[in-house]
Amino acid sequence: MKIALIGASGYVGGALLKEAAGRGHAVTAIVRNPAKVAEQAGVTAIKADVTDAKALADLLKGHDVVVSAFNGGWGDPDIYTKHMAGSKAIAAAAEAAGVRLVEIGGAGSLRAPDGSQLVDSPDFPAGYKDGARAARDALTALQKGDWKDWTLVSPAITLAPGQRTGKYRLSLDNPVFDAKGESHISVEDFAVAVLDEAETPKHFGERFTVGY
Protein backbone atom coordinates (compact mmCIF):
# COMPACT_ATOMS: atom_id res chain seq x y z
CA MET A 1 0.00 0.00 0.00
CA LYS A 2 0.92 3.65 -0.30
CA ILE A 3 0.45 5.15 3.15
CA ALA A 4 0.60 8.81 4.19
CA LEU A 5 1.66 8.90 7.84
CA ILE A 6 1.16 12.18 9.67
CA GLY A 7 3.30 12.69 12.77
CA ALA A 8 5.74 9.96 11.84
CA SER A 9 8.51 11.29 14.09
CA GLY A 10 6.48 11.19 17.31
CA TYR A 11 6.13 8.51 19.98
CA VAL A 12 3.20 6.65 18.41
CA GLY A 13 4.04 7.83 14.89
CA GLY A 14 7.53 6.35 15.13
CA ALA A 15 6.10 2.95 16.07
CA LEU A 16 3.60 3.19 13.20
CA LEU A 17 6.38 4.07 10.77
CA LYS A 18 8.47 1.10 11.86
CA GLU A 19 5.50 -1.28 11.55
CA ALA A 20 4.38 0.07 8.17
CA ALA A 21 7.87 0.01 6.68
CA GLY A 22 8.44 -3.47 8.09
CA ARG A 23 5.37 -4.69 6.22
CA GLY A 24 6.79 -3.39 2.96
CA HIS A 25 4.47 -0.43 2.47
CA ALA A 26 5.55 2.75 0.71
CA VAL A 27 5.27 5.44 3.38
CA THR A 28 5.12 9.20 2.95
CA ALA A 29 6.15 10.47 6.37
CA ILE A 30 4.51 13.88 6.85
CA VAL A 31 6.29 15.76 9.63
CA ARG A 32 7.31 19.22 10.85
CA ASN A 33 11.01 18.32 10.62
CA PRO A 34 12.03 15.67 8.03
CA ALA A 35 15.49 15.47 9.62
CA LYS A 36 13.90 13.59 12.52
CA VAL A 37 12.89 10.71 10.22
CA ALA A 38 15.71 8.22 9.72
CA GLU A 39 16.41 7.23 6.14
CA GLN A 40 15.09 3.77 5.30
CA ALA A 41 13.83 1.89 2.28
CA GLY A 42 10.30 2.74 1.23
CA VAL A 43 10.05 5.88 3.37
CA THR A 44 9.93 9.45 2.02
CA ALA A 45 9.89 12.25 4.58
CA ILE A 46 8.05 15.46 3.62
CA LYS A 47 7.63 18.68 5.56
CA ALA A 48 4.06 19.97 5.61
CA ASP A 49 1.70 22.19 7.58
CA VAL A 50 -1.23 19.92 8.43
CA THR A 51 -3.42 22.90 9.28
CA ASP A 52 -3.38 23.89 5.58
CA ALA A 53 -6.18 21.58 4.45
CA LYS A 54 -5.93 22.45 0.75
CA ALA A 55 -2.18 21.90 0.48
CA LEU A 56 -2.44 18.73 2.56
CA ALA A 57 -5.23 17.37 0.34
CA ASP A 58 -2.97 17.78 -2.70
CA LEU A 59 -0.24 15.88 -0.87
CA LEU A 60 -2.59 13.05 0.17
CA LYS A 61 -3.95 12.38 -3.33
CA GLY A 62 -2.82 9.07 -4.74
CA HIS A 63 -2.34 7.38 -1.36
CA ASP A 64 -4.37 4.35 -0.33
CA VAL A 65 -4.84 5.52 3.25
CA VAL A 66 -3.71 8.30 5.57
CA VAL A 67 -2.80 7.36 9.12
CA SER A 68 -2.70 10.36 11.44
CA ALA A 69 -0.76 10.38 14.68
CA PHE A 70 -1.05 14.17 14.85
CA ASN A 71 -0.81 15.76 18.27
CA GLY A 72 -1.27 19.38 19.22
CA GLY A 73 1.88 19.26 21.37
CA TRP A 74 2.04 17.92 24.91
CA GLY A 75 3.10 20.68 27.27
CA ASP A 76 1.84 23.43 24.97
CA PRO A 77 -0.66 25.59 26.91
CA ASP A 78 -2.62 26.00 23.67
CA ILE A 79 -2.76 22.26 22.91
CA TYR A 80 -6.56 22.16 22.81
CA THR A 81 -6.90 24.79 20.10
CA LYS A 82 -3.96 23.46 18.08
CA HIS A 83 -5.12 19.86 18.27
CA MET A 84 -8.66 20.71 17.19
CA ALA A 85 -7.46 22.87 14.29
CA GLY A 86 -5.06 20.21 13.06
CA SER A 87 -7.53 17.35 13.44
CA LYS A 88 -10.27 19.19 11.54
CA ALA A 89 -7.87 20.17 8.74
CA ILE A 90 -6.56 16.61 8.40
CA ALA A 91 -10.09 15.19 8.16
CA ALA A 92 -11.07 17.84 5.60
CA ALA A 93 -7.96 17.13 3.56
CA ALA A 94 -8.52 13.37 3.58
CA GLU A 95 -12.13 13.83 2.49
CA ALA A 96 -11.16 16.25 -0.28
CA ALA A 97 -8.43 13.89 -1.50
CA GLY A 98 -10.75 10.89 -1.44
CA VAL A 99 -8.44 8.99 0.90
CA ARG A 100 -9.53 6.93 3.89
CA LEU A 101 -8.42 8.27 7.27
CA VAL A 102 -7.24 6.18 10.21
CA GLU A 103 -6.77 8.59 13.09
CA ILE A 104 -5.07 7.94 16.41
CA GLY A 105 -7.17 9.19 19.30
CA GLY A 106 -6.70 9.12 23.04
CA ALA A 107 -8.02 6.89 25.81
CA GLY A 108 -9.74 9.81 27.54
CA SER A 109 -12.87 9.47 25.40
CA LEU A 110 -13.37 5.84 26.43
CA ARG A 111 -16.33 5.06 28.66
CA ALA A 112 -16.27 4.16 32.34
CA PRO A 113 -18.80 1.56 33.60
CA ASP A 114 -21.26 4.36 34.47
CA GLY A 115 -21.13 5.68 30.91
CA SER A 116 -19.06 8.77 31.67
CA GLN A 117 -15.90 9.48 29.71
CA LEU A 118 -12.57 8.93 31.44
CA VAL A 119 -11.36 12.45 30.69
CA ASP A 120 -14.23 13.89 32.77
CA SER A 121 -13.16 12.01 35.90
CA PRO A 122 -11.65 14.12 38.70
CA ASP A 123 -8.88 11.50 38.86
CA PHE A 124 -7.78 12.10 35.25
CA PRO A 125 -4.20 13.53 35.22
CA ALA A 126 -4.45 17.32 34.99
CA GLY A 127 -1.40 17.62 32.75
CA TYR A 128 -3.04 15.54 30.03
CA LYS A 129 -6.58 16.85 30.36
CA ASP A 130 -6.58 19.56 27.68
CA GLY A 131 -5.01 17.25 25.11
CA ALA A 132 -7.43 14.46 26.01
CA ARG A 133 -10.39 16.83 25.75
CA ALA A 134 -9.21 17.89 22.31
CA ALA A 135 -8.88 14.27 21.15
CA ARG A 136 -12.37 13.56 22.53
CA ASP A 137 -13.89 16.56 20.79
CA ALA A 138 -12.12 15.73 17.52
CA LEU A 139 -13.77 12.30 17.66
CA THR A 140 -17.15 13.91 18.30
CA ALA A 141 -16.67 16.17 15.28
CA LEU A 142 -15.99 13.14 13.08
CA GLN A 143 -19.01 11.31 14.46
CA LYS A 144 -21.31 14.25 13.74
CA GLY A 145 -20.10 14.73 10.17
CA ASP A 146 -21.60 13.21 7.03
CA TRP A 147 -18.27 11.83 5.80
CA LYS A 148 -17.73 8.31 7.13
CA ASP A 149 -14.56 7.09 5.42
CA TRP A 150 -12.66 7.28 8.69
CA THR A 151 -11.70 5.18 11.68
CA LEU A 152 -10.38 6.42 15.00
CA VAL A 153 -8.26 4.11 17.14
CA SER A 154 -7.92 4.71 20.89
CA PRO A 155 -5.15 2.96 22.80
CA ALA A 156 -5.57 1.24 26.13
CA ILE A 157 -5.43 3.42 29.24
CA THR A 158 -1.72 2.62 29.58
CA LEU A 159 0.37 2.79 26.39
CA ALA A 160 4.03 2.09 27.01
CA PRO A 161 7.13 0.78 25.23
CA GLY A 162 7.32 -2.99 25.24
CA GLN A 163 7.41 -5.96 22.95
CA ARG A 164 5.73 -6.66 19.64
CA THR A 165 3.70 -9.82 20.19
CA GLY A 166 1.15 -9.28 17.42
CA LYS A 167 -1.61 -10.07 19.91
CA TYR A 168 -4.37 -7.74 21.07
CA ARG A 169 -8.11 -7.58 21.75
CA LEU A 170 -10.62 -5.01 20.56
CA SER A 171 -13.57 -3.11 21.98
CA LEU A 172 -15.51 -0.09 20.77
CA ASP A 173 -16.14 2.54 23.45
CA ASN A 174 -15.12 0.74 26.63
CA PRO A 175 -11.50 0.01 27.62
CA VAL A 176 -10.14 -3.50 27.11
CA PHE A 177 -9.15 -4.97 30.48
CA ASP A 178 -7.04 -8.06 31.08
CA ALA A 179 -7.61 -10.75 33.72
CA LYS A 180 -5.98 -8.50 36.34
CA GLY A 181 -8.34 -5.65 35.58
CA GLU A 182 -5.62 -3.62 33.85
CA SER A 183 -6.02 -1.76 30.55
CA HIS A 184 -2.67 -1.67 28.79
CA ILE A 185 -0.86 -2.37 25.52
CA SER A 186 2.63 -1.83 24.18
CA VAL A 187 3.08 0.91 21.59
CA GLU A 188 4.48 -1.79 19.31
CA ASP A 189 1.31 -3.90 19.45
CA PHE A 190 -0.83 -0.78 19.20
CA ALA A 191 0.93 -0.10 15.90
CA VAL A 192 0.17 -3.66 14.79
CA ALA A 193 -3.54 -3.13 15.44
CA VAL A 194 -3.58 0.21 13.60
CA LEU A 195 -1.81 -1.20 10.54
CA ASP A 196 -4.09 -4.25 10.54
CA GLU A 197 -7.05 -1.85 10.32
CA ALA A 198 -5.34 0.19 7.60
CA GLU A 199 -4.73 -2.93 5.52
CA THR A 200 -8.08 -4.63 6.15
CA PRO A 201 -10.72 -2.02 7.07
CA LYS A 202 -13.40 -3.23 9.46
CA HIS A 203 -14.49 -0.07 11.27
CA PHE A 204 -16.00 2.62 9.06
CA GLY A 205 -17.22 5.83 10.67
CA GLU A 206 -16.54 4.57 14.17
CA ARG A 207 -13.96 4.32 16.93
CA PHE A 208 -12.44 1.19 18.37
CA THR A 209 -9.92 0.60 21.11
CA VAL A 210 -7.14 -1.91 21.69
CA GLY A 211 -5.73 -3.71 24.71
CA TYR A 212 -4.45 -7.07 25.92
GROMACS .gro file of C-alpha atoms in nm:
model
  212
    1MET     CA    1   0.000   0.000   0.000
    2LYS     CA    2   0.092   0.365  -0.030
    3ILE     CA    3   0.045   0.515   0.315
    4ALA     CA    4   0.060   0.881   0.419
    5LEU     CA    5   0.166   0.890   0.784
    6ILE     CA    6   0.116   1.218   0.967
    7GLY     CA    7   0.330   1.269   1.277
    8ALA     CA    8   0.574   0.996   1.184
    9SER     CA    9   0.851   1.129   1.409
   10GLY     CA   10   0.648   1.119   1.731
   11TYR     CA   11   0.613   0.851   1.998
   12VAL     CA   12   0.320   0.665   1.841
   13GLY     CA   13   0.404   0.783   1.489
   14GLY     CA   14   0.753   0.635   1.513
   15ALA     CA   15   0.610   0.295   1.607
   16LEU     CA   16   0.360   0.319   1.320
   17LEU     CA   17   0.638   0.407   1.077
   18LYS     CA   18   0.847   0.110   1.186
   19GLU     CA   19   0.550  -0.128   1.155
   20ALA     CA   20   0.438   0.007   0.817
   21ALA     CA   21   0.787   0.001   0.668
   22GLY     CA   22   0.844  -0.347   0.809
   23ARG     CA   23   0.537  -0.469   0.622
   24GLY     CA   24   0.679  -0.339   0.296
   25HIS     CA   25   0.447  -0.043   0.247
   26ALA     CA   26   0.555   0.275   0.071
   27VAL     CA   27   0.527   0.544   0.338
   28THR     CA   28   0.512   0.920   0.295
   29ALA     CA   29   0.615   1.047   0.637
   30ILE     CA   30   0.451   1.388   0.685
   31VAL     CA   31   0.629   1.576   0.963
   32ARG     CA   32   0.731   1.922   1.085
   33ASN     CA   33   1.101   1.832   1.062
   34PRO     CA   34   1.203   1.567   0.803
   35ALA     CA   35   1.549   1.547   0.962
   36LYS     CA   36   1.390   1.359   1.252
   37VAL     CA   37   1.289   1.071   1.022
   38ALA     CA   38   1.571   0.822   0.972
   39GLU     CA   39   1.641   0.723   0.614
   40GLN     CA   40   1.509   0.377   0.530
   41ALA     CA   41   1.383   0.189   0.228
   42GLY     CA   42   1.030   0.274   0.123
   43VAL     CA   43   1.005   0.588   0.337
   44THR     CA   44   0.993   0.945   0.202
   45ALA     CA   45   0.989   1.225   0.458
   46ILE     CA   46   0.805   1.546   0.362
   47LYS     CA   47   0.763   1.868   0.556
   48ALA     CA   48   0.406   1.997   0.561
   49ASP     CA   49   0.170   2.219   0.758
   50VAL     CA   50  -0.123   1.992   0.843
   51THR     CA   51  -0.342   2.290   0.928
   52ASP     CA   52  -0.338   2.389   0.558
   53ALA     CA   53  -0.618   2.158   0.445
   54LYS     CA   54  -0.593   2.245   0.075
   55ALA     CA   55  -0.218   2.190   0.048
   56LEU     CA   56  -0.244   1.873   0.256
   57ALA     CA   57  -0.523   1.737   0.034
   58ASP     CA   58  -0.297   1.778  -0.270
   59LEU     CA   59  -0.024   1.588  -0.087
   60LEU     CA   60  -0.259   1.305   0.017
   61LYS     CA   61  -0.395   1.238  -0.333
   62GLY     CA   62  -0.282   0.907  -0.474
   63HIS     CA   63  -0.234   0.738  -0.136
   64ASP     CA   64  -0.437   0.435  -0.033
   65VAL     CA   65  -0.484   0.552   0.325
   66VAL     CA   66  -0.371   0.830   0.557
   67VAL     CA   67  -0.280   0.736   0.912
   68SER     CA   68  -0.270   1.036   1.144
   69ALA     CA   69  -0.076   1.038   1.468
   70PHE     CA   70  -0.105   1.417   1.485
   71ASN     CA   71  -0.081   1.576   1.827
   72GLY     CA   72  -0.127   1.938   1.922
   73GLY     CA   73   0.188   1.926   2.137
   74TRP     CA   74   0.204   1.792   2.491
   75GLY     CA   75   0.310   2.068   2.727
   76ASP     CA   76   0.184   2.343   2.497
   77PRO     CA   77  -0.066   2.559   2.691
   78ASP     CA   78  -0.262   2.600   2.367
   79ILE     CA   79  -0.276   2.226   2.291
   80TYR     CA   80  -0.656   2.216   2.281
   81THR     CA   81  -0.690   2.479   2.010
   82LYS     CA   82  -0.396   2.346   1.808
   83HIS     CA   83  -0.512   1.986   1.827
   84MET     CA   84  -0.866   2.071   1.719
   85ALA     CA   85  -0.746   2.287   1.429
   86GLY     CA   86  -0.506   2.021   1.306
   87SER     CA   87  -0.753   1.735   1.344
   88LYS     CA   88  -1.027   1.919   1.154
   89ALA     CA   89  -0.787   2.017   0.874
   90ILE     CA   90  -0.656   1.661   0.840
   91ALA     CA   91  -1.009   1.519   0.816
   92ALA     CA   92  -1.107   1.784   0.560
   93ALA     CA   93  -0.796   1.713   0.356
   94ALA     CA   94  -0.852   1.337   0.358
   95GLU     CA   95  -1.213   1.383   0.249
   96ALA     CA   96  -1.116   1.625  -0.028
   97ALA     CA   97  -0.843   1.389  -0.150
   98GLY     CA   98  -1.075   1.089  -0.144
   99VAL     CA   99  -0.844   0.899   0.090
  100ARG     CA  100  -0.953   0.693   0.389
  101LEU     CA  101  -0.842   0.827   0.727
  102VAL     CA  102  -0.724   0.618   1.021
  103GLU     CA  103  -0.677   0.859   1.309
  104ILE     CA  104  -0.507   0.794   1.641
  105GLY     CA  105  -0.717   0.919   1.930
  106GLY     CA  106  -0.670   0.912   2.304
  107ALA     CA  107  -0.802   0.689   2.581
  108GLY     CA  108  -0.974   0.981   2.754
  109SER     CA  109  -1.287   0.947   2.540
  110LEU     CA  110  -1.337   0.584   2.643
  111ARG     CA  111  -1.633   0.506   2.866
  112ALA     CA  112  -1.627   0.416   3.234
  113PRO     CA  113  -1.880   0.156   3.360
  114ASP     CA  114  -2.126   0.436   3.447
  115GLY     CA  115  -2.113   0.568   3.091
  116SER     CA  116  -1.906   0.877   3.167
  117GLN     CA  117  -1.590   0.948   2.971
  118LEU     CA  118  -1.257   0.893   3.144
  119VAL     CA  119  -1.136   1.245   3.069
  120ASP     CA  120  -1.423   1.389   3.277
  121SER     CA  121  -1.316   1.201   3.590
  122PRO     CA  122  -1.165   1.412   3.870
  123ASP     CA  123  -0.888   1.150   3.886
  124PHE     CA  124  -0.778   1.210   3.525
  125PRO     CA  125  -0.420   1.353   3.522
  126ALA     CA  126  -0.445   1.732   3.499
  127GLY     CA  127  -0.140   1.762   3.275
  128TYR     CA  128  -0.304   1.554   3.003
  129LYS     CA  129  -0.658   1.685   3.036
  130ASP     CA  130  -0.658   1.956   2.768
  131GLY     CA  131  -0.501   1.725   2.511
  132ALA     CA  132  -0.743   1.446   2.601
  133ARG     CA  133  -1.039   1.683   2.575
  134ALA     CA  134  -0.921   1.789   2.231
  135ALA     CA  135  -0.888   1.427   2.115
  136ARG     CA  136  -1.237   1.356   2.253
  137ASP     CA  137  -1.389   1.656   2.079
  138ALA     CA  138  -1.212   1.573   1.752
  139LEU     CA  139  -1.377   1.230   1.766
  140THR     CA  140  -1.715   1.391   1.830
  141ALA     CA  141  -1.667   1.617   1.528
  142LEU     CA  142  -1.599   1.314   1.308
  143GLN     CA  143  -1.901   1.131   1.446
  144LYS     CA  144  -2.131   1.425   1.374
  145GLY     CA  145  -2.010   1.473   1.017
  146ASP     CA  146  -2.160   1.321   0.703
  147TRP     CA  147  -1.827   1.183   0.580
  148LYS     CA  148  -1.773   0.831   0.713
  149ASP     CA  149  -1.456   0.709   0.542
  150TRP     CA  150  -1.266   0.728   0.869
  151THR     CA  151  -1.170   0.518   1.168
  152LEU     CA  152  -1.038   0.642   1.500
  153VAL     CA  153  -0.826   0.411   1.714
  154SER     CA  154  -0.792   0.471   2.089
  155PRO     CA  155  -0.515   0.296   2.280
  156ALA     CA  156  -0.557   0.124   2.613
  157ILE     CA  157  -0.543   0.342   2.924
  158THR     CA  158  -0.172   0.262   2.958
  159LEU     CA  159   0.037   0.279   2.639
  160ALA     CA  160   0.403   0.209   2.701
  161PRO     CA  161   0.713   0.078   2.523
  162GLY     CA  162   0.732  -0.299   2.524
  163GLN     CA  163   0.741  -0.596   2.295
  164ARG     CA  164   0.573  -0.666   1.964
  165THR     CA  165   0.370  -0.982   2.019
  166GLY     CA  166   0.115  -0.928   1.742
  167LYS     CA  167  -0.161  -1.007   1.991
  168TYR     CA  168  -0.437  -0.774   2.107
  169ARG     CA  169  -0.811  -0.758   2.175
  170LEU     CA  170  -1.062  -0.501   2.056
  171SER     CA  171  -1.357  -0.311   2.198
  172LEU     CA  172  -1.551  -0.009   2.077
  173ASP     CA  173  -1.614   0.254   2.345
  174ASN     CA  174  -1.512   0.074   2.663
  175PRO     CA  175  -1.150   0.001   2.762
  176VAL     CA  176  -1.014  -0.350   2.711
  177PHE     CA  177  -0.915  -0.497   3.048
  178ASP     CA  178  -0.704  -0.806   3.108
  179ALA     CA  179  -0.761  -1.075   3.372
  180LYS     CA  180  -0.598  -0.850   3.634
  181GLY     CA  181  -0.834  -0.565   3.558
  182GLU     CA  182  -0.562  -0.362   3.385
  183SER     CA  183  -0.602  -0.176   3.055
  184HIS     CA  184  -0.267  -0.167   2.879
  185ILE     CA  185  -0.086  -0.237   2.552
  186SER     CA  186   0.263  -0.183   2.418
  187VAL     CA  187   0.308   0.091   2.159
  188GLU     CA  188   0.448  -0.179   1.931
  189ASP     CA  189   0.131  -0.390   1.945
  190PHE     CA  190  -0.083  -0.078   1.920
  191ALA     CA  191   0.093  -0.010   1.590
  192VAL     CA  192   0.017  -0.366   1.479
  193ALA     CA  193  -0.354  -0.313   1.544
  194VAL     CA  194  -0.358   0.021   1.360
  195LEU     CA  195  -0.181  -0.120   1.054
  196ASP     CA  196  -0.409  -0.425   1.054
  197GLU     CA  197  -0.705  -0.185   1.032
  198ALA     CA  198  -0.534   0.019   0.760
  199GLU     CA  199  -0.473  -0.293   0.552
  200THR     CA  200  -0.808  -0.463   0.615
  201PRO     CA  201  -1.072  -0.202   0.707
  202LYS     CA  202  -1.340  -0.323   0.946
  203HIS     CA  203  -1.449  -0.007   1.127
  204PHE     CA  204  -1.600   0.262   0.906
  205GLY     CA  205  -1.722   0.583   1.067
  206GLU     CA  206  -1.654   0.457   1.417
  207ARG     CA  207  -1.396   0.432   1.693
  208PHE     CA  208  -1.244   0.119   1.837
  209THR     CA  209  -0.992   0.060   2.111
  210VAL     CA  210  -0.714  -0.191   2.169
  211GLY     CA  211  -0.573  -0.371   2.471
  212TYR     CA  212  -0.445  -0.707   2.592
   0.00000   0.00000   0.00000
